[in-house]
PDB file of C-alpha atoms in Angstrom:
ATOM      1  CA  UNK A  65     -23.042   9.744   1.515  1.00  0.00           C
ATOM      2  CA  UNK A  66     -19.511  10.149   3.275  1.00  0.00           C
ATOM      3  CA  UNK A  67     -16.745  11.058   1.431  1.00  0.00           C
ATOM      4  CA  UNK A  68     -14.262   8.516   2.390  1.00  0.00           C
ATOM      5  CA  UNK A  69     -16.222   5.209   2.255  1.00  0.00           C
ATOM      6  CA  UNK A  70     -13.981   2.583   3.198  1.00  0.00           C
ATOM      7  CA  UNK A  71     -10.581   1.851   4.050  1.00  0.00           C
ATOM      8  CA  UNK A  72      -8.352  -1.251   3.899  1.00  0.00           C
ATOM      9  CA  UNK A  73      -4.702  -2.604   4.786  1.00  0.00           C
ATOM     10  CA  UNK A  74      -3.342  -5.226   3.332  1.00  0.00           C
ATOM     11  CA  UNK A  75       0.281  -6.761   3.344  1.00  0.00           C
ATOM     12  CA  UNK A  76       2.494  -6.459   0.270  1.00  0.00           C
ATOM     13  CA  UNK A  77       4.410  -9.806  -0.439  1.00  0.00           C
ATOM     14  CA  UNK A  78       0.714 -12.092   0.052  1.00  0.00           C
ATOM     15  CA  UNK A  79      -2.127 -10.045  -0.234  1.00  0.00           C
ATOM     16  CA  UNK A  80      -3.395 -10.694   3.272  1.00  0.00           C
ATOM     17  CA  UNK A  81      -5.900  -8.292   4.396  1.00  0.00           C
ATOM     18  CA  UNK A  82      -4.894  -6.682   7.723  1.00  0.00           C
ATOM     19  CA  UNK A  83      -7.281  -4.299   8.575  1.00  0.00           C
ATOM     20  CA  UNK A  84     -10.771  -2.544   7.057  1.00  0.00           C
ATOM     21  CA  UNK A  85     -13.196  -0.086   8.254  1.00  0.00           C
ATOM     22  CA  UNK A  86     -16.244  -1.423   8.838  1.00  0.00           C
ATOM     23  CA  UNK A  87     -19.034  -0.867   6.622  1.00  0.00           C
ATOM     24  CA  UNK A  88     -22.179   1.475   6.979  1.00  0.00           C
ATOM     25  CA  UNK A  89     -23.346   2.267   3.314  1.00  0.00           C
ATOM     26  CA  UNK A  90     -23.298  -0.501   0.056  1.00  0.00           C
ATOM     27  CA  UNK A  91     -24.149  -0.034  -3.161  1.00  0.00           C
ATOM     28  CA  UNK A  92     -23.435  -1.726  -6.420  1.00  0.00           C
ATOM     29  CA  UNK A  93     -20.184   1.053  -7.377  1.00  0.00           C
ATOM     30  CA  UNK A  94     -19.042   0.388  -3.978  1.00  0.00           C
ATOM     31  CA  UNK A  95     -19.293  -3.463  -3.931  1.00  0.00           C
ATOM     32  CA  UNK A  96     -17.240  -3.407  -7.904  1.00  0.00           C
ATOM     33  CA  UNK A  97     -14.917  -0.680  -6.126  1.00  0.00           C
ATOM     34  CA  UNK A  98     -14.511  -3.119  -3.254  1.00  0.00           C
ATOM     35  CA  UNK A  99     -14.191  -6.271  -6.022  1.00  0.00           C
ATOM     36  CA  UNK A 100     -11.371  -3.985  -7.922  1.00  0.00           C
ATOM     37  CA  UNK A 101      -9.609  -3.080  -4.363  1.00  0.00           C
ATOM     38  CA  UNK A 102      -9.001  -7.049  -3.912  1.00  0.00           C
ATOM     39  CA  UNK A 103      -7.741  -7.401  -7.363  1.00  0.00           C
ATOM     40  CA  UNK A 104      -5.132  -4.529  -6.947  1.00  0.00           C
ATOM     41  CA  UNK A 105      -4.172  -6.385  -3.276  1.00  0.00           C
ATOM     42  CA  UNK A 106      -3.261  -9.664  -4.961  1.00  0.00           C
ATOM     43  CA  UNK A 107      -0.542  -7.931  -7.127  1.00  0.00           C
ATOM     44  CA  UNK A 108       0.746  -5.125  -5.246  1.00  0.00           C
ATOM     45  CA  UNK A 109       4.283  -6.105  -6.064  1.00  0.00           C
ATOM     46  CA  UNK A 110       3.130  -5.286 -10.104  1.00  0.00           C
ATOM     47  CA  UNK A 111       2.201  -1.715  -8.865  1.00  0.00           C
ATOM     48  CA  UNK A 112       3.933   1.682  -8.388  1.00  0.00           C
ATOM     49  CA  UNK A 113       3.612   2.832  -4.907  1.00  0.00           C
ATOM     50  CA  UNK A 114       0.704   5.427  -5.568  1.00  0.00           C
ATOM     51  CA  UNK A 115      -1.993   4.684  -7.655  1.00  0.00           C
ATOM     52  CA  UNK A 116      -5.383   5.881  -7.918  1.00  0.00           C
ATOM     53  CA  UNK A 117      -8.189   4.338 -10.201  1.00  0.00           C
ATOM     54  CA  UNK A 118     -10.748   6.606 -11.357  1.00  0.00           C
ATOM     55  CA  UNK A 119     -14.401   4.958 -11.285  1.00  0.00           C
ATOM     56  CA  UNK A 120     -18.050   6.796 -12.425  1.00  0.00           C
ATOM     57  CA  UNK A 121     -18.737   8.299  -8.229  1.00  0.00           C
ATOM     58  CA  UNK A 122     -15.958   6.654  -6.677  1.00  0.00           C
ATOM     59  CA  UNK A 123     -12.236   6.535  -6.882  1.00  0.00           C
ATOM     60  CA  UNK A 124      -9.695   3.997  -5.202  1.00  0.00           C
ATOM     61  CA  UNK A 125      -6.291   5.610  -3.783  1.00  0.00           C
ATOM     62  CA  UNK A 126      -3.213   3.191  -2.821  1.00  0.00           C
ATOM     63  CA  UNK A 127      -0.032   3.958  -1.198  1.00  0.00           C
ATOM     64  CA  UNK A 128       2.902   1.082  -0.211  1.00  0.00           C
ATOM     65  CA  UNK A 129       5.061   1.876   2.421  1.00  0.00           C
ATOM     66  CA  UNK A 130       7.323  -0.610   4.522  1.00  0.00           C
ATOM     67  CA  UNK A 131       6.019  -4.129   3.164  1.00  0.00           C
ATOM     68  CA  UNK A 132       2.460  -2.690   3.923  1.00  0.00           C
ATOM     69  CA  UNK A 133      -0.534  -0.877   1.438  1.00  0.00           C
ATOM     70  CA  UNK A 134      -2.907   1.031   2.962  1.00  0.00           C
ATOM     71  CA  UNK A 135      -6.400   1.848   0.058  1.00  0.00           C
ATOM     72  CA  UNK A 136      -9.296   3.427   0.393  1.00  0.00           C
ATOM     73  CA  UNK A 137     -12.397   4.373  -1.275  1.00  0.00           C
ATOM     74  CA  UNK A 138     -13.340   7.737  -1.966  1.00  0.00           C
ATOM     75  CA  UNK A 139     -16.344  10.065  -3.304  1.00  0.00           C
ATOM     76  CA  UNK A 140     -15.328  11.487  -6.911  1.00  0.00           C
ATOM     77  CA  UNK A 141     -16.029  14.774  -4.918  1.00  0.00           C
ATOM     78  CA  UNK A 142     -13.068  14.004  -2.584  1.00  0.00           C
ATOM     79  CA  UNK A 143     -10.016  15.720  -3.314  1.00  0.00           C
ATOM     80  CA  UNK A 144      -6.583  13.712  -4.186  1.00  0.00           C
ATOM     81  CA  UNK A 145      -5.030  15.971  -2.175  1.00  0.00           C
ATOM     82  CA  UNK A 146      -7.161  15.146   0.872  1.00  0.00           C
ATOM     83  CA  UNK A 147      -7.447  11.374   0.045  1.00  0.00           C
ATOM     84  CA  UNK A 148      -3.629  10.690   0.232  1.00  0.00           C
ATOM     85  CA  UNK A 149      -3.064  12.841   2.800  1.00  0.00           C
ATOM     86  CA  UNK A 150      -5.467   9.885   4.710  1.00  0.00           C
ATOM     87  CA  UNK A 151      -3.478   7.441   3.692  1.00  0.00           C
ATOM     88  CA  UNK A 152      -0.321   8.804   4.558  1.00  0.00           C
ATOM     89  CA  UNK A 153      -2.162   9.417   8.243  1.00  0.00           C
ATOM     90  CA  UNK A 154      -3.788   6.257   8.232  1.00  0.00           C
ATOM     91  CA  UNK A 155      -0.234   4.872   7.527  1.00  0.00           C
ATOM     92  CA  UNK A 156       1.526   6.779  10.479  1.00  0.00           C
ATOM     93  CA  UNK A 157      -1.031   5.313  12.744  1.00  0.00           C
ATOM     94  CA  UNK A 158      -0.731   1.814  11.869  1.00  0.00           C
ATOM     95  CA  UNK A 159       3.301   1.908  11.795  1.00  0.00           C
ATOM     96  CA  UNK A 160       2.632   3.413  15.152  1.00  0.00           C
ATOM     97  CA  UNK A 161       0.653   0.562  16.805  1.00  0.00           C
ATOM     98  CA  UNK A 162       1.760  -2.156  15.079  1.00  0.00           C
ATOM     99  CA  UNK A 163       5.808  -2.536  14.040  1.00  0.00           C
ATOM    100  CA  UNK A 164       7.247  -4.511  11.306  1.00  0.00           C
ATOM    101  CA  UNK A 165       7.432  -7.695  12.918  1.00  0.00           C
ATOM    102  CA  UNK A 166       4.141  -8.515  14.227  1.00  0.00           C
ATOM    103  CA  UNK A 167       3.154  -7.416  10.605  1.00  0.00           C
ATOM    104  CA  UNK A 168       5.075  -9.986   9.270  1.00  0.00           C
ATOM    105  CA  UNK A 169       4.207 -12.661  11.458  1.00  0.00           C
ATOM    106  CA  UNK A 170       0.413 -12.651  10.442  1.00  0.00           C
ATOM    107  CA  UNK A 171      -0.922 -15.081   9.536  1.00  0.00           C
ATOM    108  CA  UNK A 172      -4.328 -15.218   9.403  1.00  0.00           C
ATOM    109  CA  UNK A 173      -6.877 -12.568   7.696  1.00  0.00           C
ATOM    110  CA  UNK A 174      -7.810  -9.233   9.661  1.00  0.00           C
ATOM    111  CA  UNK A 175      -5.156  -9.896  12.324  1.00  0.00           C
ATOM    112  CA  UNK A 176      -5.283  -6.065  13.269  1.00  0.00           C
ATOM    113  CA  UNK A 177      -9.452  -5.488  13.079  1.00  0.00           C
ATOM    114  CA  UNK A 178      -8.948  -3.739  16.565  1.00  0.00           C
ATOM    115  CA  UNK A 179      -7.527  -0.839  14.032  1.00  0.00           C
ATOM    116  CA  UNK A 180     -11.139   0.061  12.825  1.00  0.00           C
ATOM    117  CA  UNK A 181     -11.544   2.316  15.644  1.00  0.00           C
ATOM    118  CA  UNK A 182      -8.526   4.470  14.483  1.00  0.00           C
ATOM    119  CA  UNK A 183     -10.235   4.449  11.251  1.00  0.00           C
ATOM    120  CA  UNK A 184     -13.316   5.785  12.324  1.00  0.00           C
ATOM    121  CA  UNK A 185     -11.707   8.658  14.254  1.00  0.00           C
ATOM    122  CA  UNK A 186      -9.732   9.654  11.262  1.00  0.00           C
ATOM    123  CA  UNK A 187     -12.690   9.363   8.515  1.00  0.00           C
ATOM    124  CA  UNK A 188     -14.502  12.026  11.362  1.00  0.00           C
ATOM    125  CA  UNK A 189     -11.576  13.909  11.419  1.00  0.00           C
ATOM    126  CA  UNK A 190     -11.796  14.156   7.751  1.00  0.00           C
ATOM    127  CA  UNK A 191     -14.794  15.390   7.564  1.00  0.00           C
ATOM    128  CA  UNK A 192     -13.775  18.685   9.419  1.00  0.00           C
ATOM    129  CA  UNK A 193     -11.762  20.179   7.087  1.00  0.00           C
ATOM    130  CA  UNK A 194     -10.935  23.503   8.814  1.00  0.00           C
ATOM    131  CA  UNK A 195      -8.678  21.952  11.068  1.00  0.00           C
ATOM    132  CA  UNK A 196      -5.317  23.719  11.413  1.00  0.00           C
ATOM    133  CA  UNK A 197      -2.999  20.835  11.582  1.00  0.00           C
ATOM    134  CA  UNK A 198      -4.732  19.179   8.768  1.00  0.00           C
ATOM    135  CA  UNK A 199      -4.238  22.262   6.609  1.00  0.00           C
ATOM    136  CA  UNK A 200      -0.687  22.153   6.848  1.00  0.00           C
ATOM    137  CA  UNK A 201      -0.637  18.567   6.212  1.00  0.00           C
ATOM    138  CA  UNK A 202      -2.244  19.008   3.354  1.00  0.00           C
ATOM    139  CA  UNK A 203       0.047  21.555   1.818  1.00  0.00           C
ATOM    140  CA  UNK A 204       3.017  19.019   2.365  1.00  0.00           C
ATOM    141  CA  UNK A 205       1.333  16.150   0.702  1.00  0.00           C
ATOM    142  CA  UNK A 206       0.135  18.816  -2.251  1.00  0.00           C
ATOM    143  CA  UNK A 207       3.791  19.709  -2.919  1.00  0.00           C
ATOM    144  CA  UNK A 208       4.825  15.970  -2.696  1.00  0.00           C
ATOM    145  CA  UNK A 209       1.903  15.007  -5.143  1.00  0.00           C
ATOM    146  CA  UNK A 210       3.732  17.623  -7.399  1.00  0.00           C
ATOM    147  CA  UNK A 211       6.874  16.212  -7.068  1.00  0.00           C
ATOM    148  CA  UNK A 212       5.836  12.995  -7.848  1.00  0.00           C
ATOM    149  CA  UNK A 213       2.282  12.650  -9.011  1.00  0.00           C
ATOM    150  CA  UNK A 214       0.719   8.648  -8.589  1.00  0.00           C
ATOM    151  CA  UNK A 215       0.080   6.698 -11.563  1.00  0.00           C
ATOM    152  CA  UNK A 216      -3.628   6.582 -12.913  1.00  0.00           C
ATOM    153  CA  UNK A 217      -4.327   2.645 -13.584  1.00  0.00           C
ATOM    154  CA  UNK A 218      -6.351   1.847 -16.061  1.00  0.00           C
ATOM    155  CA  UNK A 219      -9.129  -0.820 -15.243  1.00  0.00           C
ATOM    156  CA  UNK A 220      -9.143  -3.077 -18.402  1.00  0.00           C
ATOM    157  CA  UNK A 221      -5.206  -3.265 -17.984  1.00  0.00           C
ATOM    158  CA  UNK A 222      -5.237  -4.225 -14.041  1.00  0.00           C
ATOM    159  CA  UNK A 223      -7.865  -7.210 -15.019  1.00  0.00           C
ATOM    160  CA  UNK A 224      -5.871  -8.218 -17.977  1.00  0.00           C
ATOM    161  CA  UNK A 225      -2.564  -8.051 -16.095  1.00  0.00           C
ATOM    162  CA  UNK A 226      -3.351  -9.434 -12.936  1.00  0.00           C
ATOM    163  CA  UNK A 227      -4.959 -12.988 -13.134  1.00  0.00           C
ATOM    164  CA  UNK A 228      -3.350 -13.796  -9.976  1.00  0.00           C
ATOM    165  CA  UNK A 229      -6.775 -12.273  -8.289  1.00  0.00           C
ATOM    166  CA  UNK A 230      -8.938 -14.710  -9.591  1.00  0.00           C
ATOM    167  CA  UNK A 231      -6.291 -17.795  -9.437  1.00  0.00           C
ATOM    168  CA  UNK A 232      -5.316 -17.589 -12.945  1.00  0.00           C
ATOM    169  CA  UNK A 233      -1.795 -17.414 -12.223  1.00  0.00           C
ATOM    170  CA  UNK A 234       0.149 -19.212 -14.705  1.00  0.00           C
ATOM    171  CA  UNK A 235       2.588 -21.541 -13.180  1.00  0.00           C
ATOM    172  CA  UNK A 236       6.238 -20.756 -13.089  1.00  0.00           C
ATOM    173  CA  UNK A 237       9.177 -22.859 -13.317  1.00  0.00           C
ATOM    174  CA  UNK A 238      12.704 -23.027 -12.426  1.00  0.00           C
ATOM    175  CA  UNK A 239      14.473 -21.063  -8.954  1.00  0.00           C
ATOM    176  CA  UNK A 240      11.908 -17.932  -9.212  1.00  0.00           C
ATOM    177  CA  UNK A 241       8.691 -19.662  -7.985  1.00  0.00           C
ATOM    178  CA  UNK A 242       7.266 -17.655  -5.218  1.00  0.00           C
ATOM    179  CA  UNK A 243       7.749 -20.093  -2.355  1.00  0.00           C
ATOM    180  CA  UNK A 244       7.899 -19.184   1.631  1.00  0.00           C
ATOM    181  CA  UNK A 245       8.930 -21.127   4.600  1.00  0.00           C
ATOM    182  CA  UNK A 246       5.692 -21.344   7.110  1.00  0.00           C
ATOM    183  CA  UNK A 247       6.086 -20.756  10.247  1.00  0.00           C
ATOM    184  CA  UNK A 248       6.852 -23.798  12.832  1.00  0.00           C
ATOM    185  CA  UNK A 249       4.146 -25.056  14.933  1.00  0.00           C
ATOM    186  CA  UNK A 250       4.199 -26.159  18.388  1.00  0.00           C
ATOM    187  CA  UNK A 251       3.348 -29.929  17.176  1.00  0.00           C
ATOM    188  CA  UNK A 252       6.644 -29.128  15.059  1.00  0.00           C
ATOM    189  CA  UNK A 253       8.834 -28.699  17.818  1.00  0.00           C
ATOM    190  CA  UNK A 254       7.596 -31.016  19.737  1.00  0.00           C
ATOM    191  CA  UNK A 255       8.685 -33.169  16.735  1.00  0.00           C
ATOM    192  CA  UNK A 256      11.449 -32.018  16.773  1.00  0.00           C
ATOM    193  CA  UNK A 257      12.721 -32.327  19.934  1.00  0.00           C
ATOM    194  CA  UNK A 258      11.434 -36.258  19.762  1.00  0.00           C
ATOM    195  CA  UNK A 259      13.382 -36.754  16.921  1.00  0.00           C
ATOM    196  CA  UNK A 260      16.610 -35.447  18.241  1.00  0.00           C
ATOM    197  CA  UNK A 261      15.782 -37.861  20.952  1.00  0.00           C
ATOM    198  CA  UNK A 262      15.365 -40.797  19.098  1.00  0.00           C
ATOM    199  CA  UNK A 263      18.560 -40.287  16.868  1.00  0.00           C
ATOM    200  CA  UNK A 264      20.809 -40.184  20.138  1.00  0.00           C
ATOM    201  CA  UNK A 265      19.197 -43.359  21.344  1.00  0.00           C
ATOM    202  CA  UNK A 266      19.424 -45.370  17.950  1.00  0.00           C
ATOM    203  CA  UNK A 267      23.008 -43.735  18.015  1.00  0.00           C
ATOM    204  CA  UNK A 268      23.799 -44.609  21.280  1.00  0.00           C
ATOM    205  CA  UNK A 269      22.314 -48.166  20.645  1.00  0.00           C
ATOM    206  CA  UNK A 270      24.152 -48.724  17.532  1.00  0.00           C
ATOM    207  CA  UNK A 271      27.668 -47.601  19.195  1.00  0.00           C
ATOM    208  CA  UNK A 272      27.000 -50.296  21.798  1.00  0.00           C
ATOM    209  CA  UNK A 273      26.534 -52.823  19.365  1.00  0.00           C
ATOM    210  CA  UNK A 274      29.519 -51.713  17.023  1.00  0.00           C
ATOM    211  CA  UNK A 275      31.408 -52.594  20.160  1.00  0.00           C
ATOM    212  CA  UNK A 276      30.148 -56.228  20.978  1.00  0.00           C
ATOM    213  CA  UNK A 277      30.272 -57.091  17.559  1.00  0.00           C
ATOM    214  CA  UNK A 278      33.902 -56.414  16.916  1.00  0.00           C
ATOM    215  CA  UNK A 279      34.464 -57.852  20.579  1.00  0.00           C
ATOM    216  CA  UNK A 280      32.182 -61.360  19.870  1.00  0.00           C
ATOM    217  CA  UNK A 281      31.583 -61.949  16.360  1.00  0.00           C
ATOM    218  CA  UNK A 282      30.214 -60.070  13.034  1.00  0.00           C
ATOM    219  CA  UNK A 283      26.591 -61.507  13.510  1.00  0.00           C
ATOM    220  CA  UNK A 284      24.791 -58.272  14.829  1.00  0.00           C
ATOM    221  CA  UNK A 285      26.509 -56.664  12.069  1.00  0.00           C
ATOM    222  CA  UNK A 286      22.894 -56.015  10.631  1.00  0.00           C
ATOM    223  CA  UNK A 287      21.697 -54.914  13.751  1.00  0.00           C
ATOM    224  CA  UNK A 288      24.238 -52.354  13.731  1.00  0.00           C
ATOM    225  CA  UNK A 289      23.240 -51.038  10.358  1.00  0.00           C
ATOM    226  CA  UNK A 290      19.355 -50.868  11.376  1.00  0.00           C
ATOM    227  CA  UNK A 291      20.216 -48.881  14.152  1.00  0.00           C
ATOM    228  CA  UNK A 292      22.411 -46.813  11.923  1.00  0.00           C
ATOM    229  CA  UNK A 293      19.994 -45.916   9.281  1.00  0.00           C
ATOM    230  CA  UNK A 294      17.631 -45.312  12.061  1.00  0.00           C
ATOM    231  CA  UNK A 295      19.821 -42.586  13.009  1.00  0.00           C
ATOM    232  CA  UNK A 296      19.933 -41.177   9.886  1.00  0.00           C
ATOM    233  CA  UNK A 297      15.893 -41.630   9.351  1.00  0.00           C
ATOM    234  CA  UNK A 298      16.323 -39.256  12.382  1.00  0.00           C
ATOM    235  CA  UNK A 299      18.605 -36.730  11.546  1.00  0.00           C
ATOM    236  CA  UNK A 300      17.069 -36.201   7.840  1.00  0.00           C
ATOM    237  CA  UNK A 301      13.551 -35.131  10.181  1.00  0.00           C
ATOM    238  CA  UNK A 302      15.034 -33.042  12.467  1.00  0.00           C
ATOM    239  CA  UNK A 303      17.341 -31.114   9.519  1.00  0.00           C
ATOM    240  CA  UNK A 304      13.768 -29.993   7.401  1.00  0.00           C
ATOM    241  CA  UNK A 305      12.020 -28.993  10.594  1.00  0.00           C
ATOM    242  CA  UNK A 306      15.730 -26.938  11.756  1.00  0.00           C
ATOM    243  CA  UNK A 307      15.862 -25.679   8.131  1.00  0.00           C
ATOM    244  CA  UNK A 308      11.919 -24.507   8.540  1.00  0.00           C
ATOM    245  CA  UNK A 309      13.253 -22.595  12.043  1.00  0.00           C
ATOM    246  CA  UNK A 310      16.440 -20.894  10.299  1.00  0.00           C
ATOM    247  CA  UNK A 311      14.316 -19.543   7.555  1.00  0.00           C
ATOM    248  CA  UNK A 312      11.899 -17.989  10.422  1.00  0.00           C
ATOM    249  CA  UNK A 313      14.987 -16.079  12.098  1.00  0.00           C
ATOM    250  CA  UNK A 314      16.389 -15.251   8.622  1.00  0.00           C
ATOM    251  CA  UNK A 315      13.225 -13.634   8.038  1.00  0.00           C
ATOM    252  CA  UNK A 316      13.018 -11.997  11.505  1.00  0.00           C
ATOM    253  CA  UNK A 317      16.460 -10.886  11.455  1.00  0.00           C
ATOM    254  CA  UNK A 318      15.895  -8.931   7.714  1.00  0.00           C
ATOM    255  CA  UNK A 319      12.866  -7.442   8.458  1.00  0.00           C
ATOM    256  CA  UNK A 320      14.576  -6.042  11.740  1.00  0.00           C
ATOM    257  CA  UNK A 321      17.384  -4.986  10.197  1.00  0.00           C
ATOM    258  CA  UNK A 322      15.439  -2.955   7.460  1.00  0.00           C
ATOM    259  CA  UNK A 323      13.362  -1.629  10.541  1.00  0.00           C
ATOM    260  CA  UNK A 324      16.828  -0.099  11.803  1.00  0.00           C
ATOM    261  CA  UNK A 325      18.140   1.101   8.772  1.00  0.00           C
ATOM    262  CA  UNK A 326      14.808   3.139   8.186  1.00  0.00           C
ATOM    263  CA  UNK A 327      14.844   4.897  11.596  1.00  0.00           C
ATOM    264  CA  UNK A 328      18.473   5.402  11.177  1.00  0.00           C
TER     265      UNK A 328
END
């Protein structure tokens, strides 16, 4: 049986799977490991940014980094040493190939499977332990693990505390509900554009009219007025699909600038 069994990336703020090795041995430990490894995913924000859960023959290792947690599934028989010192590769390489961004603008499950491959090579690299660079990487994660060790979760405490796997959430009122603009489609903008369209005719057409009317008579008064709220009809539309598009760039624009500040 390998030592490093499976691997998996998820994003922080929703739980949504990126990436995950691909599969060559099951067994009942490994499916519950796999069951637990979901659970954990769904509340990241609840959890330190190391963790390890011990199990009978397996053990789960977590690290956050950046918005992004990268957890894998290890022999009992695999050092922690050696298993963070995967992670913190494994999260190198995805930074690497995939910037903050693009990880951000996901949206669907297992965006990033392409990434197995690097997580292949690096669970055979891991199995040659002799390698030199990999000896002094271990001996920087070693002191770093004594410097600040990760938390040991306890199972019956991670069930109990996090319902939100299983949809048990409790609902929350008031300002603090967890809610997210989506991103705009392109039938969005398309309705968008339309309905910027139609509010400059209807006010166009209504400006036309306010000028017979005072020029004639007052009896396309109401024609004026239907016109009018037309225009407003309009410009309610296009301001929730405008406010949908300044959340996106809000969004863009602070995960950019917390991009910059990290290099800097």
């Amino acid at each position: 049986m390998s030592l490093i069994l499976f691997a998996f990336v998820v994003r922080v703020r929703d739980g949504l799977p990126l990436s995950a090795s691909t599969d060559f041995e099951h067994n009942r430990e490994l499916h519950e490991r796999k069951q637990q490894l979901k659970t954990i995913s769904k509340a990241l924000t609840l959890f330190p940014e190391r963790g390890t859960v011990k199990g009978h023959e397996l053990n789960i290792y977590f690290i956050t980094s950046e918005g992004v947690s990268y957890m894998t599934i290890c022999s009992c028989g695999f050092p922690t040493t050696m298993a963070f010192c995967f992670l913190e590769d494994l999260r190198w390489e995805f930074t690497a190939a995939f910037d903050s961004t693009t990880v951000a603008l996901a949206s669907r499950p297992y965006s990033f499977l392409e990434f197995d491959g690097v997580i292949q090579k690096m669970k055979h690299q891991y199995s040659n332990c002799n390698s030199l660079s990999l000896s002094m990487s271990l001996m920087d994660i070693q002191e770093d693990l004594r410097a600040r060790p990760p938390e040991i979760l306890n199972l019956e405490e991670m069930v109990l505390s996090n319902g939100t796997a299983n949809g048990h959430t409790e609902p929350v009122s008031g300002a603090g509900s967890n809610q997210r603009l989506e991103p705009v489609t392109t039938l969005g903008i398309l309705s968008l554009v339309l309905n910027i369209m139609c509010a400059a005719l209807n006010l166009i057409r209504g400006v036309h009219l306010i000028e017979y009317t005072f020029q004639d008579d007052n009896e396309g008064i109401w024609n004026v007025i239907a016109f009018l709220v037309a225009f407003a009809c309009c410009l309610c539309q296009v301001g929730f699909v405008a406010l949908q598009l300044a959340g996106i760039l809000l969004m863009m624009r602070a995960v950019m600038c917390s991009q910059y500040s990290l290099v800097s």
